[in-house]
Amino acid sequence: MTNLTSSQYDRFPKFLTGNALKILAAIFMTIDHIGVMLFPRVLILRIIGRLAMPIYAFMIAEGCKYTRNKKKYFGMVFGLGAVCQLVYYFASGDTYLNILLTFSLSIGLIYSLQAMHQAKSRQRAVLWSVLFCAGFLAVYGLNQILTIDYGFWGVMAPVFVSFAFVRKFPHWTSVLLLGFGLILLAADLGGMQSYSLLAIPLLLLYSGKRGKANLKYFFYIFYPVHLAVLQGIAWLVR
């Protein structure tokens, strides 16, 4: 039995656009939250939901790779995460950091990784290397103090993808690195988290294209809206 080569993989049909993957992730996430809020005993809903995070993690790395305005991209993710966090805190008093804040930390690390790779001088490369290591340790320390959604390895999942991006490795390499990160995440969290690896085949079908429609703001709006709707339904049925 021969191993799959890069050229053989390139001949595989890759038909899922970025929009298609994000829509799938939104569906998986909604199913997961329905399980959490409405049917906590129906485990299949939580299992299906495990596929959402890997797809979002990959697309966060993609966003960092292609965005023309790094500050705006970070600001959108962090700002929405901060607003959702405030609402969640005042509603429940919990300091559990939501997934958007998890990915905000990922973006910060990815930007320092990109700057390190793109540095024009050795001194700047060393500086950004130090900043990346400092950020890495800061995220690890923060995870010891606060509960971050998906924890330390959840923050690192998009960073693993970006390691392949900055070196311009083939697409399957970035998916393989994400798979490695998901194994570490599953080992850390246990339970059903190993099912997140089922998202890998979907990511291997990614065409590298965004899709015709510009749905960027839809996905930003969808996150808080679907949570509000599900929370409202949960209050009504109690």
Coordinates of N, CA and C in Angstrom, one line a residue:
M1 N 0.9 -1.2 0.0 CA 0.0 0.0 0.0 C 0.9 1.2 0.0
T2 N 0.7 2.1 -1.0 CA 1.6 3.3 -1.1 C 1.0 4.4 -0.3
N3 N 1.8 5.3 0.1 CA 1.4 6.5 0.8 C 0.9 7.5 -0.2
L4 N -0.1 8.4 0.3 CA -0.6 9.4 -0.5 C 0.4 10.5 -0.7
T5 N 0.8 10.9 -1.9 CA 1.7 11.9 -2.2 C 1.0 13.2 -2.4
S6 N 1.7 14.4 -2.3 CA 1.2 15.7 -2.5 C 0.5 15.8 -3.8
S7 N 1.1 15.3 -4.9 CA 0.5 15.4 -6.2 C -0.8 14.6 -6.3
Q8 N -0.9 13.5 -5.6 CA -2.1 12.7 -5.6 C -3.2 13.4 -4.9
Y9 N -2.8 14.0 -3.8 CA -3.8 14.8 -3.0 C -4.3 16.0 -3.8
D10 N -3.5 16.6 -4.6 CA -3.9 17.8 -5.4 C -4.9 17.4 -6.4
R11 N -5.0 16.1 -6.8 CA -6.0 15.7 -7.8 C -7.3 15.4 -7.2
F12 N -7.4 15.3 -5.9 CA -8.7 15.1 -5.2 C -9.6 16.3 -5.5
P13 N -10.9 16.0 -5.6 CA -11.9 17.1 -5.8 C -12.0 17.9 -4.5
K14 N -11.8 19.2 -4.6 CA -11.9 20.1 -3.4 C -13.0 21.1 -3.7
F15 N -14.1 20.9 -3.2 CA -15.3 21.7 -3.6 C -15.9 22.6 -2.5
L16 N -15.4 22.5 -1.3 CA -16.0 23.3 -0.2 C -15.3 24.7 -0.1
T17 N -16.0 25.7 -0.3 CA -15.5 27.1 -0.2 C -15.4 27.5 1.3
G18 N -14.8 28.6 1.6 CA -14.7 29.1 2.9 C -16.1 29.4 3.5
N19 N -17.0 29.9 2.6 CA -18.4 30.2 3.1 C -19.1 28.9 3.4
A20 N -18.9 27.8 2.6 CA -19.5 26.6 2.9 C -19.1 26.0 4.2
L21 N -17.8 26.1 4.4 CA -17.2 25.5 5.7 C -17.7 26.3 6.9
K22 N -17.8 27.6 6.8 CA -18.3 28.4 7.9 C -19.8 28.1 8.1
I23 N -20.6 27.9 7.1 CA -22.0 27.6 7.3 C -22.1 26.2 8.0
L24 N -21.3 25.3 7.6 CA -21.3 24.0 8.2 C -20.9 24.1 9.7
A25 N -19.9 24.9 10.0 CA -19.5 25.2 11.4 C -20.6 25.8 12.2
A26 N -21.3 26.8 11.5 CA -22.4 27.4 12.2 C -23.5 26.4 12.6
I27 N -23.8 25.5 11.6 CA -24.8 24.5 11.9 C -24.4 23.6 13.0
F28 N -23.1 23.1 12.9 CA -22.6 22.2 14.0 C -22.7 22.9 15.4
M29 N -22.3 24.2 15.4 CA -22.3 25.0 16.6 C -23.7 25.1 17.2
T30 N -24.6 25.4 16.3 CA -26.0 25.5 16.8 C -26.5 24.2 17.3
I31 N -26.2 23.1 16.7 CA -26.6 21.8 17.2 C -26.0 21.6 18.5
D32 N -24.8 21.9 18.7 CA -24.1 21.7 20.0 C -24.8 22.6 21.1
H33 N -25.1 23.8 20.8 CA -25.7 24.7 21.8 C -27.2 24.3 22.1
I34 N -27.9 23.7 21.1 CA -29.2 23.1 21.4 C -29.0 22.0 22.4
G35 N -28.0 21.2 22.2 CA -27.7 20.1 23.2 C -27.4 20.6 24.5
V36 N -26.6 21.7 24.6 CA -26.3 22.3 25.9 C -27.5 22.9 26.6
M37 N -28.3 23.7 25.9 CA -29.3 24.5 26.5 C -30.7 23.8 26.6
L38 N -31.0 22.9 25.7 CA -32.3 22.3 25.6 C -32.4 20.8 25.9
F39 N -31.4 20.1 25.3 CA -31.4 18.6 25.5 C -30.0 18.1 26.0
P40 N -29.7 18.4 27.2 CA -28.4 18.1 27.7 C -28.1 16.6 27.8
R41 N -29.1 15.8 27.7 CA -29.0 14.3 27.8 C -28.8 13.6 26.5
V42 N -29.0 14.4 25.4 CA -28.9 13.8 24.1 C -27.5 14.0 23.6
L43 N -26.6 13.1 23.8 CA -25.2 13.2 23.6 C -24.8 13.3 22.1
I44 N -25.6 12.8 21.2 CA -25.3 12.9 19.8 C -25.2 14.4 19.3
L45 N -26.0 15.2 20.0 CA -26.0 16.6 19.6 C -24.6 17.3 20.0
R46 N -24.1 16.9 21.1 CA -22.8 17.4 21.6 C -21.6 16.8 20.7
I47 N -21.8 15.5 20.3 CA -20.8 14.9 19.4 C -20.7 15.6 18.1
I48 N -21.9 15.9 17.5 CA -21.9 16.6 16.2 C -21.3 18.0 16.4
G49 N -21.6 18.6 17.5 CA -21.1 19.9 17.8 C -19.6 20.0 17.9
R50 N -18.9 18.9 18.1 CA -17.4 18.9 18.2 C -16.8 19.3 16.9
L51 N -17.5 19.2 15.8 CA -16.9 19.5 14.5 C -16.8 21.0 14.2
A52 N -17.5 21.8 15.0 CA -17.5 23.2 14.8 C -16.2 23.9 15.1
M53 N -15.7 23.6 16.2 CA -14.4 24.4 16.6 C -13.3 24.2 15.7
P54 N -13.0 22.9 15.2 CA -11.8 22.8 14.3 C -12.0 23.6 13.0
I55 N -13.2 23.7 12.5 CA -13.4 24.4 11.3 C -13.2 25.9 11.5
Y56 N -13.8 26.4 12.6 CA -13.6 27.8 13.0 C -12.1 28.1 13.2
A57 N -11.4 27.2 13.9 CA -10.0 27.4 14.2 C -9.2 27.6 12.8
F58 N -9.5 26.7 11.9 CA -8.8 26.8 10.6 C -9.2 28.1 9.9
M59 N -10.4 28.5 9.9 CA -10.8 29.7 9.2 C -10.3 31.0 9.9
I60 N -10.1 30.9 11.2 CA -9.4 32.0 11.9 C -8.0 32.2 11.4
A61 N -7.3 31.1 11.2 CA -5.9 31.2 10.7 C -6.0 31.7 9.2
E62 N -7.0 31.2 8.4 CA -7.1 31.7 7.1 C -7.4 33.2 7.1
G63 N -8.2 33.7 8.0 CA -8.5 35.1 8.1 C -7.2 35.9 8.4
C64 N -6.4 35.4 9.3 CA -5.1 36.1 9.6 C -4.2 36.1 8.4
K65 N -4.3 35.0 7.6 CA -3.4 34.9 6.4 C -3.8 35.9 5.3
Y66 N -5.1 36.2 5.1 CA -5.5 37.0 4.0 C -6.0 38.4 4.3
T67 N -6.3 38.7 5.6 CA -6.8 40.0 5.9 C -5.9 41.1 5.5
R68 N -6.5 42.2 5.0 CA -5.7 43.4 4.7 C -5.5 44.3 5.8
N69 N -6.4 44.2 6.8 CA -6.4 45.1 7.9 C -6.4 44.3 9.2
K70 N -5.2 44.0 9.7 CA -5.0 43.1 10.9 C -5.7 43.7 12.1
K71 N -5.6 45.0 12.3 CA -6.2 45.6 13.5 C -7.7 45.5 13.5
K72 N -8.3 45.7 12.3 CA -9.8 45.6 12.2 C -10.2 44.1 12.4
Y73 N -9.5 43.2 11.8 CA -9.8 41.8 12.0 C -9.8 41.4 13.5
F74 N -8.7 41.7 14.1 CA -8.6 41.4 15.6 C -9.7 42.2 16.3
G75 N -9.9 43.4 16.0 CA -10.9 44.2 16.7 C -12.3 43.7 16.6
M76 N -12.7 43.2 15.4 CA -14.0 42.6 15.2 C -14.2 41.4 16.1
V77 N -13.2 40.5 16.1 CA -13.3 39.2 16.8 C -13.3 39.5 18.3
F78 N -12.3 40.3 18.8 CA -12.2 40.6 20.2 C -13.4 41.5 20.7
G79 N -13.8 42.5 19.9 CA -14.9 43.4 20.3 C -16.2 42.6 20.5
L80 N -16.5 41.8 19.5 CA -17.8 41.0 19.7 C -17.7 40.0 20.9
G81 N -16.5 39.4 21.0 CA -16.3 38.5 22.1 C -16.4 39.2 23.5
A82 N -15.9 40.4 23.6 CA -16.0 41.2 24.8 C -17.4 41.6 25.1
V83 N -18.2 42.0 24.1 CA -19.6 42.3 24.3 C -20.4 41.1 24.8
C84 N -20.2 40.0 24.1 CA -20.9 38.7 24.5 C -20.5 38.3 25.9
Q85 N -19.2 38.6 26.3 CA -18.7 38.2 27.6 C -19.4 39.0 28.7
L86 N -19.5 40.3 28.4 CA -20.2 41.2 29.4 C -21.6 40.8 29.6
V87 N -22.3 40.5 28.5 CA -23.7 40.1 28.6 C -23.8 38.8 29.4
Y88 N -22.9 37.9 29.1 CA -22.9 36.6 29.8 C -22.6 36.7 31.3
Y89 N -21.7 37.7 31.6 CA -21.3 37.9 33.0 C -22.4 38.4 33.8
F90 N -23.1 39.5 33.2 CA -24.2 40.1 34.0 C -25.4 39.2 34.1
A91 N -25.5 38.3 33.1 CA -26.7 37.3 33.2 C -26.4 36.2 34.1
S92 N -25.2 35.7 34.3 CA -24.9 34.5 35.1 C -23.8 34.7 36.1
G93 N -23.0 35.8 36.0 CA -22.0 36.0 37.0 C -20.7 35.2 36.7
D94 N -20.7 34.4 35.6 CA -19.6 33.5 35.3 C -18.5 34.3 34.5
T95 N -17.3 34.0 34.8 CA -16.1 34.6 34.1 C -15.6 33.7 33.0
Y96 N -16.3 32.6 32.7 CA -15.8 31.7 31.6 C -15.7 32.4 30.3
L97 N -14.5 32.4 29.7 CA -14.2 33.2 28.5 C -14.7 32.5 27.3
N98 N -15.5 33.2 26.5 CA -16.1 32.6 25.3 C -15.2 32.3 24.2
I99 N -15.6 31.6 23.2 CA -14.8 31.1 22.1 C -14.2 32.3 21.3
L100 N -14.9 33.4 21.2 CA -14.4 34.5 20.4 C -13.1 35.1 21.2
L101 N -13.1 35.1 22.5 CA -12.0 35.6 23.2 C -10.8 34.6 23.1
T102 N -11.2 33.3 23.1 CA -10.2 32.3 22.8 C -9.5 32.5 21.5
F103 N -10.2 32.8 20.4 CA -9.7 33.0 19.1 C -9.0 34.4 19.0
S104 N -9.4 35.4 19.9 CA -8.6 36.6 19.9 C -7.2 36.4 20.4
L105 N -7.0 35.6 21.4 CA -5.7 35.2 21.8 C -4.9 34.5 20.7
S106 N -5.6 33.6 20.0 CA -5.0 32.9 18.9 C -4.5 34.0 17.8
I107 N -5.3 34.9 17.5 CA -4.9 35.9 16.5 C -3.7 36.7 16.9
G108 N -3.6 37.1 18.2 CA -2.5 37.8 18.7 C -1.2 37.0 18.5
L109 N -1.2 35.7 18.8 CA -0.1 34.9 18.7 C 0.3 34.7 17.2
I110 N -0.7 34.5 16.3 CA -0.5 34.4 14.9 C 0.1 35.6 14.3
Y111 N -0.3 36.8 14.7 CA 0.3 38.0 14.2 C 1.8 38.2 14.6
S112 N 2.1 37.8 15.8 CA 3.5 37.8 16.2 C 4.3 36.8 15.4
L113 N 3.7 35.6 15.2 CA 4.4 34.6 14.3 C 4.6 35.1 12.9
Q114 N 3.6 35.7 12.4 CA 3.8 36.3 11.0 C 4.9 37.4 11.0
A115 N 4.9 38.2 12.0 CA 5.9 39.3 12.0 C 7.3 38.8 12.2
M116 N 7.4 37.7 13.0 CA 8.7 37.1 13.1 C 9.2 36.5 11.8
H117 N 8.3 35.9 11.0 CA 8.7 35.3 9.8 C 9.0 36.4 8.7
Q118 N 8.3 37.5 8.8 CA 8.4 38.5 7.8 C 9.5 39.6 8.1
A119 N 10.1 39.5 9.3 CA 11.0 40.5 9.8 C 12.2 40.7 8.8
K120 N 12.5 42.0 8.5 CA 13.6 42.3 7.6 C 15.0 42.2 8.1
S121 N 15.1 42.1 9.4 CA 16.4 42.0 10.0 C 16.4 41.0 11.1
R122 N 17.6 40.5 11.5 CA 17.8 39.5 12.5 C 17.3 40.0 13.8
Q123 N 17.6 41.3 14.1 CA 17.2 41.9 15.4 C 15.6 41.9 15.6
R124 N 14.9 42.3 14.5 CA 13.5 42.3 14.6 C 12.9 40.9 14.7
A125 N 13.6 39.9 14.0 CA 13.1 38.5 14.1 C 13.3 38.0 15.5
V126 N 14.4 38.4 16.1 CA 14.6 38.0 17.5 C 13.6 38.6 18.5
L127 N 13.3 39.9 18.2 CA 12.3 40.6 19.0 C 10.9 40.0 18.9
W128 N 10.5 39.7 17.7 CA 9.2 39.0 17.6 C 9.2 37.6 18.1
S129 N 10.3 36.9 18.0 CA 10.4 35.6 18.6 C 10.2 35.7 20.1
V130 N 10.8 36.7 20.8 CA 10.7 36.9 22.2 C 9.2 37.2 22.5
L131 N 8.6 38.1 21.7 CA 7.2 38.5 21.9 C 6.3 37.3 21.8
F132 N 6.6 36.4 20.8 CA 5.7 35.2 20.6 C 5.8 34.3 21.8
C133 N 7.1 34.1 22.3 CA 7.3 33.2 23.4 C 6.6 33.8 24.7
A134 N 6.7 35.1 24.8 CA 6.0 35.8 26.0 C 4.5 35.7 25.9
G135 N 4.0 35.8 24.7 CA 2.6 35.6 24.5 C 2.1 34.2 24.8
F136 N 2.9 33.3 24.3 CA 2.7 31.8 24.6 C 2.6 31.6 26.1
L137 N 3.6 32.1 26.8 CA 3.6 31.9 28.3 C 2.4 32.6 28.9
A138 N 2.1 33.8 28.4 CA 1.0 34.6 29.0 C -0.3 33.9 28.8
V139 N -0.5 33.3 27.7 CA -1.8 32.5 27.4 C -1.8 31.3 28.4
Y140 N -0.7 30.6 28.5 CA -0.7 29.5 29.4 C -1.0 29.9 30.8
G141 N -0.4 31.0 31.3 CA -0.7 31.5 32.6 C -2.1 31.9 32.8
L142 N -2.7 32.6 31.8 CA -4.1 33.1 31.9 C -5.0 31.9 32.0
N143 N -4.7 30.8 31.3 CA -5.5 29.6 31.4 C -5.5 29.0 32.7
Q144 N -4.4 29.2 33.5 CA -4.4 28.7 34.9 C -5.2 29.6 35.9
I145 N -5.5 30.8 35.5 CA -6.3 31.7 36.3 C -7.7 31.7 36.0
L146 N -8.0 31.8 34.7 CA -9.4 31.9 34.2 C -9.7 30.6 33.4
T147 N -11.0 30.4 33.2 CA -11.4 29.3 32.4 C -11.7 29.8 30.9
I148 N -10.8 29.4 30.1 CA -10.9 29.8 28.6 C -11.6 28.7 27.9
D149 N -12.5 29.1 27.1 CA -13.2 28.1 26.3 C -12.2 27.3 25.4
Y150 N -12.2 26.0 25.6 CA -11.3 25.0 24.9 C -9.9 25.1 25.5
G151 N -9.6 25.9 26.4 CA -8.4 25.9 27.1 C -7.2 26.4 26.3
F152 N -6.0 26.1 26.8 CA -4.7 26.5 26.2 C -4.6 25.9 24.8
W153 N -4.9 24.7 24.6 CA -4.7 24.0 23.3 C -5.8 24.5 22.3
G154 N -6.9 25.0 22.8 CA -7.9 25.6 21.9 C -7.3 26.9 21.4
V155 N -6.6 27.7 22.2 CA -6.0 28.9 21.7 C -4.9 28.5 20.6
M156 N -4.2 27.5 20.9 CA -3.1 27.1 20.0 C -3.5 26.5 18.7
A157 N -4.7 25.9 18.6 CA -5.2 25.2 17.4 C -5.0 26.1 16.1
P158 N -5.5 27.3 16.0 CA -5.3 28.1 14.8 C -3.8 28.5 14.6
V159 N -3.0 28.5 15.7 CA -1.6 28.8 15.6 C -0.9 27.7 14.9
F160 N -1.2 26.5 15.2 CA -0.6 25.3 14.5 C -0.9 25.4 13.0
V161 N -2.1 25.8 12.6 CA -2.4 26.0 11.2 C -1.5 27.0 10.6
S162 N -1.3 28.1 11.3 CA -0.5 29.2 10.8 C 1.0 28.9 10.6
F163 N 1.5 27.9 11.4 CA 2.9 27.5 11.2 C 3.1 27.0 9.8
A164 N 2.1 26.3 9.2 CA 2.1 25.9 7.8 C 2.0 27.0 6.9
F165 N 1.1 28.0 7.2 CA 0.8 29.1 6.3 C 2.1 30.0 6.1
V166 N 2.7 30.3 7.2 CA 3.9 31.2 7.1 C 5.0 30.6 6.3
R167 N 5.1 29.2 6.4 CA 6.2 28.5 5.6 C 5.7 28.2 4.2
K168 N 4.5 28.5 3.9 CA 3.9 28.2 2.6 C 3.9 26.7 2.2
F169 N 3.6 25.9 3.2 CA 3.5 24.5 3.0 C 2.2 24.2 2.3
P170 N 2.0 23.0 1.7 CA 0.8 22.6 1.1 C -0.4 22.6 2.0
H171 N -1.6 22.7 1.5 CA -2.8 22.8 2.3 C -2.9 21.6 3.2
W172 N -2.7 20.4 2.8 CA -2.8 19.2 3.6 C -1.9 19.3 4.8
T173 N -0.8 20.0 4.7 CA 0.1 20.1 5.9 C -0.6 20.9 7.0
S174 N -1.2 22.0 6.6 CA -1.9 22.8 7.6 C -3.0 22.1 8.3
V175 N -3.7 21.2 7.5 CA -4.8 20.4 8.1 C -4.2 19.3 9.0
L176 N -3.0 18.8 8.6 CA -2.4 17.8 9.5 C -1.9 18.4 10.8
L177 N -1.4 19.6 10.7 CA -1.0 20.3 12.0 C -2.2 20.6 12.9
L178 N -3.3 21.0 12.2 CA -4.5 21.2 13.0 C -4.9 19.9 13.7
G179 N -4.8 18.8 13.0 CA -5.1 17.5 13.6 C -4.3 17.2 14.8
F180 N -3.0 17.5 14.7 CA -2.1 17.3 15.8 C -2.5 18.2 17.0
G181 N -2.9 19.4 16.7 CA -3.4 20.3 17.8 C -4.7 19.7 18.4
L182 N -5.6 19.1 17.6 CA -6.8 18.6 18.1 C -6.6 17.3 18.9
I183 N -5.5 16.6 18.6 CA -5.2 15.4 19.5 C -4.7 15.9 20.8
L184 N -3.9 17.0 20.9 CA -3.5 17.6 22.2 C -4.7 18.1 22.9
L185 N -5.6 18.7 22.2 CA -6.8 19.3 22.8 C -7.7 18.1 23.4
A186 N -7.8 17.0 22.7 CA -8.6 15.9 23.1 C -8.0 15.3 24.4
A187 N -6.6 15.2 24.3 CA -5.9 14.6 25.5 C -6.1 15.5 26.7
D188 N -6.2 16.8 26.5 CA -6.3 17.7 27.6 C -7.8 17.7 28.2
L189 N -8.8 17.8 27.3 CA -10.2 17.9 27.7 C -10.8 16.6 28.0
G190 N -10.4 15.6 27.2 CA -11.0 14.3 27.3 C -12.5 14.2 26.8
G191 N -13.2 13.3 27.4 CA -14.6 13.2 27.0 C -14.8 13.0 25.5
M192 N -15.7 13.8 25.0 CA -16.1 13.7 23.6 C -15.2 14.5 22.6
Q193 N -14.2 15.1 23.1 CA -13.4 16.0 22.3 C -12.7 15.3 21.2
S194 N -12.4 14.1 21.3 CA -11.8 13.3 20.2 C -12.6 13.3 18.9
Y195 N -13.9 13.5 19.0 CA -14.8 13.6 17.8 C -14.5 14.8 17.0
S196 N -13.8 15.7 17.5 CA -13.4 16.9 16.7 C -12.6 16.5 15.5
L197 N -11.9 15.4 15.6 CA -11.0 15.0 14.5 C -11.9 14.6 13.2
L198 N -13.2 14.4 13.4 CA -14.0 14.1 12.3 C -14.2 15.3 11.3
A199 N -13.7 16.5 11.8 CA -13.8 17.7 10.9 C -12.6 17.7 9.9
I200 N -11.6 16.9 10.1 CA -10.4 16.9 9.2 C -10.8 16.6 7.8
P201 N -11.6 15.5 7.5 CA -12.0 15.3 6.1 C -12.6 16.4 5.4
L202 N -13.5 17.2 6.1 CA -14.1 18.3 5.5 C -13.1 19.4 5.2
L203 N -12.1 19.6 6.0 CA -11.1 20.6 5.8 C -10.2 20.3 4.6
L204 N -10.0 19.0 4.4 CA -9.2 18.5 3.3 C -9.9 18.8 1.9
L205 N -11.2 19.0 2.0 CA -12.0 19.3 0.8 C -12.1 20.8 0.5
Y206 N -11.4 21.6 1.3 CA -11.5 23.1 1.2 C -10.8 23.5 -0.1
S207 N -11.5 24.3 -0.9 CA -11.0 24.7 -2.2 C -10.0 25.9 -2.2
G208 N -9.9 26.5 -1.0 CA -9.0 27.7 -0.9 C -9.7 29.0 -1.4
K209 N -11.0 28.9 -1.8 CA -11.7 30.1 -2.3 C -12.8 30.5 -1.2
R210 N -13.0 31.8 -1.2 CA -14.0 32.3 -0.2 C -15.4 31.9 -0.5
G211 N -15.8 31.9 -1.8 CA -17.2 31.8 -2.2 C -17.7 33.1 -2.8
K212 N -18.7 33.0 -3.5 CA -19.2 34.2 -4.3 C -19.8 35.3 -3.3
A213 N -20.5 34.9 -2.4 CA -21.2 35.8 -1.5 C -20.3 36.3 -0.4
N214 N -20.4 37.6 0.0 CA -19.7 38.1 1.1 C -20.5 38.0 2.4
L215 N -20.2 36.9 3.1 CA -21.0 36.6 4.3 C -20.3 36.9 5.6
K216 N -19.2 37.7 5.5 CA -18.4 38.0 6.7 C -19.2 38.5 7.9
Y217 N -20.0 39.5 7.7 CA -20.8 40.1 8.8 C -21.9 39.2 9.3
F218 N -22.4 38.3 8.4 CA -23.4 37.4 8.8 C -22.9 36.5 9.9
F219 N -21.7 36.0 9.7 CA -21.2 35.1 10.7 C -20.9 35.8 12.1
Y220 N -20.5 37.1 12.0 CA -20.3 37.8 13.2 C -21.6 38.0 14.0
I221 N -22.7 38.3 13.2 CA -24.0 38.5 13.8 C -24.6 37.2 14.3
F222 N -24.4 36.1 13.6 CA -25.0 34.9 13.9 C -24.7 34.4 15.3
Y223 N -23.4 34.5 15.7 CA -23.0 34.0 17.0 C -23.9 34.5 18.2
P224 N -23.9 35.8 18.4 CA -24.7 36.3 19.5 C -26.2 36.1 19.3
V225 N -26.7 36.2 18.1 CA -28.2 36.1 17.8 C -28.6 34.7 18.1
H226 N -27.9 33.6 17.7 CA -28.4 32.3 17.9 C -28.3 31.9 19.4
L227 N -27.3 32.5 20.1 CA -27.3 32.2 21.6 C -28.5 32.9 22.3
A228 N -28.8 34.1 21.8 CA -29.9 34.8 22.5 C -31.2 34.1 22.2
V229 N -31.4 33.6 21.0 CA -32.7 32.9 20.6 C -32.8 31.6 21.4
L230 N -31.7 30.8 21.5 CA -31.7 29.6 22.2 C -31.9 29.8 23.7
Q231 N -31.3 30.9 24.3 CA -31.5 31.2 25.7 C -32.9 31.6 26.0
G232 N -33.5 32.3 25.1 CA -34.9 32.7 25.2 C -35.8 31.5 25.2
I233 N -35.6 30.5 24.3 CA -36.4 29.3 24.2 C -36.2 28.5 25.5
A234 N -34.9 28.5 26.0 CA -34.7 27.7 27.3 C -35.4 28.3 28.4
W235 N -35.5 29.6 28.5 CA -36.3 30.3 29.6 C -37.8 30.0 29.5
L236 N -38.3 29.9 28.2 CA -39.7 29.7 28.0 C -40.1 28.3 28.4
V237 N -39.3 27.3 28.2 CA -39.6 25.9 28.4 C -39.4 25.4 29.8
R238 N -38.7 26.2 30.6 CA -38.4 25.8 32.0 C -39.7 25.9 32.8

